[in-house]
XYZ file of C-alpha atoms in Angstrom:
260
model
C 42.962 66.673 -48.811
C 43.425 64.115 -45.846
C 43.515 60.772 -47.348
C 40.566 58.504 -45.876
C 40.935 55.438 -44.249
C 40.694 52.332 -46.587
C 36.753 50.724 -45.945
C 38.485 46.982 -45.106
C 40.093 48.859 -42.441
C 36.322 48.902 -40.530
C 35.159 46.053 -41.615
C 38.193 43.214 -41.050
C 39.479 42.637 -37.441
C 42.624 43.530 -37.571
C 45.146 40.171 -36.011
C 47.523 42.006 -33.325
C 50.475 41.203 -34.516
C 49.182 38.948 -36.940
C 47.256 35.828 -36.114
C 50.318 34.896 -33.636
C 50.244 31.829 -31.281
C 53.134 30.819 -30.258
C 52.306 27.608 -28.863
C 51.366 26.918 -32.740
C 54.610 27.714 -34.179
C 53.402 31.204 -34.905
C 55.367 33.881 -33.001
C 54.597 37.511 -33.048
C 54.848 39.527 -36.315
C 56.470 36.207 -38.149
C 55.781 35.001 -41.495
C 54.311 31.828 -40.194
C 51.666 34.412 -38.387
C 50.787 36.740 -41.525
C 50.192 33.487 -43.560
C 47.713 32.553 -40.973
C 45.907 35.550 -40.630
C 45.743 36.001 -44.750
C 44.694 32.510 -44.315
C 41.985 33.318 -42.284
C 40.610 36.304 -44.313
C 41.805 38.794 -41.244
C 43.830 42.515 -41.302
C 46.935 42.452 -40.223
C 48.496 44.521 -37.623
C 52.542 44.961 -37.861
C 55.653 46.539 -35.973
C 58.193 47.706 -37.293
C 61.792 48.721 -35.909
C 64.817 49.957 -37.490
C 68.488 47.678 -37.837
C 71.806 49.023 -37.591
C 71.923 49.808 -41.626
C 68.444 52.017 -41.750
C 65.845 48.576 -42.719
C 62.528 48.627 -41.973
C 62.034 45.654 -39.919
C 59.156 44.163 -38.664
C 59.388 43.461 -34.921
C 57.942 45.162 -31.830
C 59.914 45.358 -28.835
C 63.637 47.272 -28.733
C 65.358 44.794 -27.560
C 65.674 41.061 -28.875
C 65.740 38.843 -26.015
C 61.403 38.616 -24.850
C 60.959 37.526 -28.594
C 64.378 36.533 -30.531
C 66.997 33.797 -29.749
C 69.237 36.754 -29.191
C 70.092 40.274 -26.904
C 70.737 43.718 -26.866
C 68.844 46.474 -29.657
C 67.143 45.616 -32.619
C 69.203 48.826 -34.112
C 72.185 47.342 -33.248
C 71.916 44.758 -35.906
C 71.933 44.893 -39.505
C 69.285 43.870 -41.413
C 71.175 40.542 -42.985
C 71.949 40.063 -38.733
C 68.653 39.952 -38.058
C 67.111 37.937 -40.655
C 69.239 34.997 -39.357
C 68.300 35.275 -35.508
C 65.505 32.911 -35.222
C 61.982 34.202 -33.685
C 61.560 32.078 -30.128
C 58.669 29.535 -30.560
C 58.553 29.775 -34.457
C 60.180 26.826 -37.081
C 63.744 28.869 -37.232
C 62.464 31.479 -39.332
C 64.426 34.780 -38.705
C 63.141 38.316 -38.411
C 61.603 39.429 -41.356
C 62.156 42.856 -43.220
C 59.176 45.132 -44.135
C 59.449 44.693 -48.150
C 59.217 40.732 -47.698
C 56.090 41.044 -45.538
C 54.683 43.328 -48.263
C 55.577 41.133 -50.802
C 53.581 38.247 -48.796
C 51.042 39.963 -47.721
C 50.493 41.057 -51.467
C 47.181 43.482 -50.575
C 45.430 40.265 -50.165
C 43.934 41.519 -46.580
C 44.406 45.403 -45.169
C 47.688 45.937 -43.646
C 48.064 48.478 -40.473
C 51.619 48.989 -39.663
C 52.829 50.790 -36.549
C 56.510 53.165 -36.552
C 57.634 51.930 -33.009
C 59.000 54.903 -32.006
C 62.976 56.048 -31.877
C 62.621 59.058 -29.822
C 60.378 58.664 -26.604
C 62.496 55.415 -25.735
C 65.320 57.189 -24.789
C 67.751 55.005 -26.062
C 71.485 56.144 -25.523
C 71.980 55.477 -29.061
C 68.947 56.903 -30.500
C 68.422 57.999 -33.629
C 65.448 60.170 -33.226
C 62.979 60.454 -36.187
C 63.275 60.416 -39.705
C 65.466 56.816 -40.594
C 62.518 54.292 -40.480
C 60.086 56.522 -41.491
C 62.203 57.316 -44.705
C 62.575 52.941 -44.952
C 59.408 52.345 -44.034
C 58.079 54.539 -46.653
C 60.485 53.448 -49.345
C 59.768 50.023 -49.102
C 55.492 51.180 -49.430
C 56.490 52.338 -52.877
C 54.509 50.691 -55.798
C 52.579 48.736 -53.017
C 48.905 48.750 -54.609
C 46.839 47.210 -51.316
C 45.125 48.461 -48.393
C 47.298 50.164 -45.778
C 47.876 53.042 -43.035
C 50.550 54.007 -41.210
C 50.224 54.792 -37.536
C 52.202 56.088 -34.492
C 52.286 56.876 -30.945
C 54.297 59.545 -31.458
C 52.806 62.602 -34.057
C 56.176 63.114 -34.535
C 56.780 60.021 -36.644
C 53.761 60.407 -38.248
C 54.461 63.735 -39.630
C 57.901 62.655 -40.819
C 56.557 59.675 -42.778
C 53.941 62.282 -43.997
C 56.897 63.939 -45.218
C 57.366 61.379 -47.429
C 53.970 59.882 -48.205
C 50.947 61.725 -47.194
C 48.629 60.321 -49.904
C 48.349 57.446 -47.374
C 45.813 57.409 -44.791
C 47.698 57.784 -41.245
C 46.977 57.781 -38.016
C 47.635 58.107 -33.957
C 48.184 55.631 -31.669
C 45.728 56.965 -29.011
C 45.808 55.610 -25.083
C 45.498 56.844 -21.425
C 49.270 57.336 -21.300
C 49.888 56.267 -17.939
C 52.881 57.367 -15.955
C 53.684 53.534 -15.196
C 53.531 52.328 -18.623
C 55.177 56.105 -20.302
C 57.796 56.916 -17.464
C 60.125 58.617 -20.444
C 57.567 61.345 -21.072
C 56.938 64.097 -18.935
C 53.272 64.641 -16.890
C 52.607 67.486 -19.411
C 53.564 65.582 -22.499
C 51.466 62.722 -21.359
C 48.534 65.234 -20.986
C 48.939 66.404 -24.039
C 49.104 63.131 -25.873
C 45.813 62.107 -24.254
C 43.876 64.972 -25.499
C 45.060 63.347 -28.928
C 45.869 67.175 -29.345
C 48.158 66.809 -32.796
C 45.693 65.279 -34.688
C 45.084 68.150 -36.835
C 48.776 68.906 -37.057
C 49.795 66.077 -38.575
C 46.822 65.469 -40.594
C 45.585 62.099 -39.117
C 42.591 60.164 -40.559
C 42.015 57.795 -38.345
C 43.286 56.561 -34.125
C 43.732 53.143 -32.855
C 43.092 53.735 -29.317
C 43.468 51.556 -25.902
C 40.647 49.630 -25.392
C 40.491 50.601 -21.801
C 40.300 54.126 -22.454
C 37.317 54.506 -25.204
C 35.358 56.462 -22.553
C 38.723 59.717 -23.183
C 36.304 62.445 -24.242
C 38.715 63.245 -26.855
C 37.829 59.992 -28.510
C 34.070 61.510 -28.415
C 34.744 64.490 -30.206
C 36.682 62.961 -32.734
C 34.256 60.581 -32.994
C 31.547 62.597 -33.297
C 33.345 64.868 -36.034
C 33.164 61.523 -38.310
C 36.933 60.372 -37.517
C 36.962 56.467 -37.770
C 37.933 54.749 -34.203
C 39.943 51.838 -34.001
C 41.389 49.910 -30.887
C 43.799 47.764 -29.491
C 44.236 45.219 -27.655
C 40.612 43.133 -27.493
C 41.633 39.881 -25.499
C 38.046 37.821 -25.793
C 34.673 37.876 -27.364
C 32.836 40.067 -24.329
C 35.925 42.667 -24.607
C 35.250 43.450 -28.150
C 31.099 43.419 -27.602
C 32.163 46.637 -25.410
C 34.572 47.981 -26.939
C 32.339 48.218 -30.622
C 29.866 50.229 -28.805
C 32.217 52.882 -29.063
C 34.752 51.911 -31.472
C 34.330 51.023 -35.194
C 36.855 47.984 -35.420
C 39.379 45.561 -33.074
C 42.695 44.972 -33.271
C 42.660 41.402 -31.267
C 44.789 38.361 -29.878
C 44.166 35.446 -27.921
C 41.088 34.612 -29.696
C 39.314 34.539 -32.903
C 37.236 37.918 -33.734
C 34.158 36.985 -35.974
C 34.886 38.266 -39.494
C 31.426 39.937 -39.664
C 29.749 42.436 -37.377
């Protein structure tokens, strides 16, 4: 049976990234952040990427320079590397690895967590799936609080299934534009926005682009009972439309109210 989606996962906003503001010493996925959001009573959103030795590490983009005092890949720096390059805006922390973010997040609020994907980027040095979802599911072991595991790519998910499908996953859902996916083909991007391997890979649950809630494959999924959350609410009005469709935010740049 398809595990279900925790209930804190529809009834916390979820902080994008945690509650990051950088202008507050709090950069994107950083400790600083997490503490903020726990702080604040809200779910936490993560990223993580993989390092040059197969860690789990939370961070978003590929490459280090928009976020890290540093250049080049994520992957082509160990974990130990990566730890010591400080996040740009934050107190000198470093880039933190997935088990110490579960350790301080502790199951204290829900925790979604997002497999950036290894294939679609295209990388030269790619590894393709199956390293950080093997990590990335290692370091979930023994971890007793609320979480699910999502991707844009099905493929991911169904590799970390491989490894732990009594979690609830999920699909990170969008319009797939051809400006924002130029690495995927027109028919793979029309097949991703039917949100056609949902089934296959035994999703419970999609986080889907705000912009985009009107995709009639968002209906029927809805419609079939399949919980609906989104990304990335900016302000109060955005996330007044976006819950007449969807059943919880992920959001940044302001504060969601904690009841709705």
């Amino acid at each position: 049976m398809t595990p279900s989606l925790p209930a804190a996962f529809l009834t916390v906003p979820l902080a994008h990234r945690a509650l990051h503001d950088v202008e507050d010493g709090r950069p994107e996925n950083s400790r600083a952040a997490i503490r903020a959001a726990i702080a604040a009573g809200y779910g936490i959103e993560i990223d993580l990427q993989l390092s040059k030795d197969g860690c789990a590490m939370v961070f978003h983009d590929y490459d280090l320079d928009r976020l890290a005092e540093g250049s080049g890949l994520v992957r082509d720096r160990t974990r130990e590397e990566l730890r010591a390059i400080p996040l740009k805006g934050g107190d000198g922390e470093g880039i933190p690895d997935f088990a110490e973010v579960l350790e301080l997040v502790g199951g204290k609020v829900p925790l979604l967590v997002e497999i950036k994907d290894q294939v679609w980027s295209r990388r030269p040095d790619g590894t393709g799936c199956g390293r950080l979802e093997a990590a990335a599911a290692q370091c979930l072991e023994g971890y007793s609080g609320d979480v699910a595991v999502m991707s844009f790519n099905p493929d991911a998910v169904a590799e970390f299934a491989k490894h732990r499908s009594d979690l609830a996953l999920g699909l990170v859902t969008g319009a797939f534009k051809p400006k924002n996916w130029p690495e995927l083909t027109p028919e793979e991007r029309k097949h991703l926005r039917k949100i056609a391997d949902f089934d296959r890979v035994a999703a419970s649950f999609i986080s889907h682009g705000a912009h985009n809630l009107g995709n009639p494959a968002v209906a029927r999924l809805k419609e079939a009972g399949v919980p609906v959350l989104c990304w990335t609410i900016k302000s109060l009005a955005q996330e007044e439309a976006a819950r007449a469709i969807a059943d919880n935010v992920t959001f940044e740049q302001y504060l969601s109210p904690l009841t709705s």
